[in-house]
Amino acid sequence: MKTKAELPECPVATTVSVIGSKWKLLIIRNLLVRPWRFNELKKDLDGISQKVLTDSLRAMEEDGIIIRTVYPEVPPRVEYALSELGESMRPILNAMQQWGTDYKNTIL
């Protein structure tokens, strides 16, 4: 997790630095529904590369947004879920969803 000194002064810039990529937002959107496995996310997020998915999940885990759980099975099963901090972004994504719906309805 970044220190306060590493974050931008502007709160909007801070939010963008944590969730500001297309893929991170779509990963969070999926994780708001339920925990997902890596391959499930890869199949659902059309166009994402394995490297970008891996990097995005690692960054969000480091930022405390998601929790990675490894189950002691053979082969190992890994699930990704939102942390409490990640769950706190639900209103942000709900507002984005509503805005996107409203915007699409204003376009002919």
mmCIF file of C-alpha atoms in Angstrom:
data_model
loop_
_atom_site.group_PDB
_atom_site.id
_atom_site.type_symbol
_atom_site.label_atom_id
_atom_site.label_comp_id
_atom_site.label_asym_id
_atom_site.label_seq_id
_atom_site.Cartn_x
_atom_site.Cartn_y
_atom_site.Cartn_z
ATOM 1 C CA MET A 1 0.000 0.000 0.000
ATOM 2 C CA LYS A 2 1.228 3.467 -0.847
ATOM 3 C CA THR A 3 2.098 5.912 1.883
ATOM 4 C CA LYS A 4 0.301 9.252 2.170
ATOM 5 C CA ALA A 5 3.425 10.985 0.902
ATOM 6 C CA GLU A 6 3.309 8.908 -2.304
ATOM 7 C CA LEU A 7 -0.299 9.854 -3.086
ATOM 8 C CA PRO A 8 -1.365 12.998 -4.949
ATOM 9 C CA GLU A 9 -2.697 15.874 -2.847
ATOM 10 C CA CYS A 10 -5.923 16.017 -4.846
ATOM 11 C CA PRO A 11 -8.476 13.412 -3.638
ATOM 12 C CA VAL A 12 -9.794 12.887 -7.187
ATOM 13 C CA ALA A 13 -6.259 12.220 -8.429
ATOM 14 C CA THR A 14 -5.783 9.763 -5.558
ATOM 15 C CA THR A 15 -8.911 7.852 -6.574
ATOM 16 C CA VAL A 16 -7.826 7.821 -10.216
ATOM 17 C CA SER A 17 -4.377 6.546 -9.239
ATOM 18 C CA VAL A 18 -5.971 3.573 -7.456
ATOM 19 C CA ILE A 19 -8.767 2.634 -9.888
ATOM 20 C CA GLY A 20 -8.010 4.770 -12.925
ATOM 21 C CA SER A 21 -7.600 2.117 -15.581
ATOM 22 C CA LYS A 22 -10.325 0.619 -17.708
ATOM 23 C CA TRP A 23 -9.384 -2.882 -16.638
ATOM 24 C CA LYS A 24 -9.258 -2.168 -12.905
ATOM 25 C CA LEU A 25 -12.752 -0.696 -13.045
ATOM 26 C CA LEU A 26 -14.097 -3.722 -14.909
ATOM 27 C CA ILE A 27 -12.385 -6.126 -12.510
ATOM 28 C CA ILE A 28 -13.932 -4.284 -9.561
ATOM 29 C CA ARG A 29 -17.316 -4.349 -11.326
ATOM 30 C CA ASN A 30 -17.096 -8.151 -11.507
ATOM 31 C CA LEU A 31 -15.847 -8.549 -7.952
ATOM 32 C CA LEU A 32 -18.799 -6.508 -6.656
ATOM 33 C CA VAL A 33 -20.975 -9.490 -7.618
ATOM 34 C CA ARG A 34 -18.892 -12.350 -6.162
ATOM 35 C CA PRO A 35 -15.344 -13.694 -5.809
ATOM 36 C CA TRP A 36 -13.767 -14.713 -9.122
ATOM 37 C CA ARG A 37 -10.937 -16.995 -10.180
ATOM 38 C CA PHE A 38 -8.211 -15.713 -12.502
ATOM 39 C CA ASN A 39 -9.343 -17.657 -15.573
ATOM 40 C CA GLU A 40 -12.966 -16.629 -15.037
ATOM 41 C CA LEU A 41 -11.922 -12.977 -15.061
ATOM 42 C CA LYS A 42 -9.732 -13.515 -18.130
ATOM 43 C CA LYS A 43 -12.624 -15.081 -20.066
ATOM 44 C CA ASP A 44 -15.154 -12.462 -18.957
ATOM 45 C CA LEU A 45 -12.980 -9.413 -19.672
ATOM 46 C CA ASP A 46 -12.835 -9.595 -23.443
ATOM 47 C CA GLY A 47 -9.537 -8.246 -24.746
ATOM 48 C CA ILE A 48 -7.507 -8.230 -21.532
ATOM 49 C CA SER A 49 -4.108 -9.888 -21.729
ATOM 50 C CA GLN A 50 -2.850 -12.258 -19.061
ATOM 51 C CA LYS A 51 -0.062 -9.803 -18.188
ATOM 52 C CA VAL A 52 -2.415 -6.837 -17.769
ATOM 53 C CA LEU A 53 -4.826 -8.896 -15.661
ATOM 54 C CA THR A 54 -1.971 -10.168 -13.488
ATOM 55 C CA ASP A 55 -0.489 -6.681 -13.084
ATOM 56 C CA SER A 56 -3.893 -5.138 -12.310
ATOM 57 C CA LEU A 57 -4.738 -7.765 -9.691
ATOM 58 C CA ARG A 58 -1.322 -7.399 -8.044
ATOM 59 C CA ALA A 59 -1.606 -3.612 -7.943
ATOM 60 C CA MET A 60 -5.107 -3.745 -6.460
ATOM 61 C CA GLU A 61 -3.981 -6.291 -3.888
ATOM 62 C CA GLU A 62 -1.052 -4.045 -2.962
ATOM 63 C CA ASP A 63 -3.425 -1.069 -2.659
ATOM 64 C CA GLY A 64 -5.698 -3.067 -0.338
ATOM 65 C CA ILE A 65 -8.646 -3.106 -2.762
ATOM 66 C CA ILE A 66 -8.806 -6.872 -3.246
ATOM 67 C CA ILE A 67 -7.950 -9.989 -1.289
ATOM 68 C CA ARG A 68 -6.220 -12.949 -2.926
ATOM 69 C CA THR A 69 -7.049 -16.287 -1.313
ATOM 70 C CA VAL A 70 -5.044 -19.405 -2.143
ATOM 71 C CA TYR A 71 -6.754 -22.659 -1.186
ATOM 72 C CA PRO A 72 -4.466 -25.554 -0.176
ATOM 73 C CA GLU A 73 -5.581 -27.935 -2.917
ATOM 74 C CA VAL A 74 -3.898 -29.714 -5.792
ATOM 75 C CA PRO A 75 -3.923 -27.960 -8.157
ATOM 76 C CA PRO A 76 -4.028 -24.755 -6.079
ATOM 77 C CA ARG A 77 -7.214 -22.729 -6.396
ATOM 78 C CA VAL A 78 -6.925 -18.942 -6.152
ATOM 79 C CA GLU A 79 -9.861 -16.583 -5.751
ATOM 80 C CA TYR A 80 -9.992 -12.814 -5.817
ATOM 81 C CA ALA A 81 -12.554 -10.874 -3.798
ATOM 82 C CA LEU A 82 -13.034 -7.278 -2.760
ATOM 83 C CA SER A 83 -11.675 -6.258 0.598
ATOM 84 C CA GLU A 84 -13.706 -4.050 2.910
ATOM 85 C CA LEU A 85 -11.917 -1.083 1.351
ATOM 86 C CA GLY A 86 -12.808 -2.354 -2.123
ATOM 87 C CA GLU A 87 -16.443 -2.786 -1.093
ATOM 88 C CA SER A 88 -16.480 0.859 -0.052
ATOM 89 C CA MET A 89 -16.206 1.734 -3.760
ATOM 90 C CA ARG A 90 -19.639 0.243 -4.500
ATOM 91 C CA PRO A 91 -21.370 3.683 -4.449
ATOM 92 C CA ILE A 92 -18.757 5.061 -6.868
ATOM 93 C CA LEU A 93 -19.330 2.283 -9.394
ATOM 94 C CA ASN A 94 -23.104 2.485 -8.926
ATOM 95 C CA ALA A 95 -22.943 6.211 -9.704
ATOM 96 C CA MET A 96 -20.781 5.510 -12.770
ATOM 97 C CA GLN A 97 -23.267 2.883 -13.935
ATOM 98 C CA GLN A 98 -26.181 5.289 -13.519
ATOM 99 C CA TRP A 99 -24.349 8.087 -15.309
ATOM 100 C CA GLY A 100 -23.430 5.742 -18.176
ATOM 101 C CA THR A 101 -27.049 4.605 -18.505
ATOM 102 C CA ASP A 102 -28.321 8.191 -18.461
ATOM 103 C CA TYR A 103 -25.705 9.260 -21.004
ATOM 104 C CA LYS A 104 -26.588 6.430 -23.358
ATOM 105 C CA ASN A 105 -30.262 7.399 -23.098
ATOM 106 C CA THR A 106 -29.520 10.987 -24.168
ATOM 107 C CA ILE A 107 -27.760 9.911 -27.357
ATOM 108 C CA LEU A 108 -29.952 9.270 -30.387
#
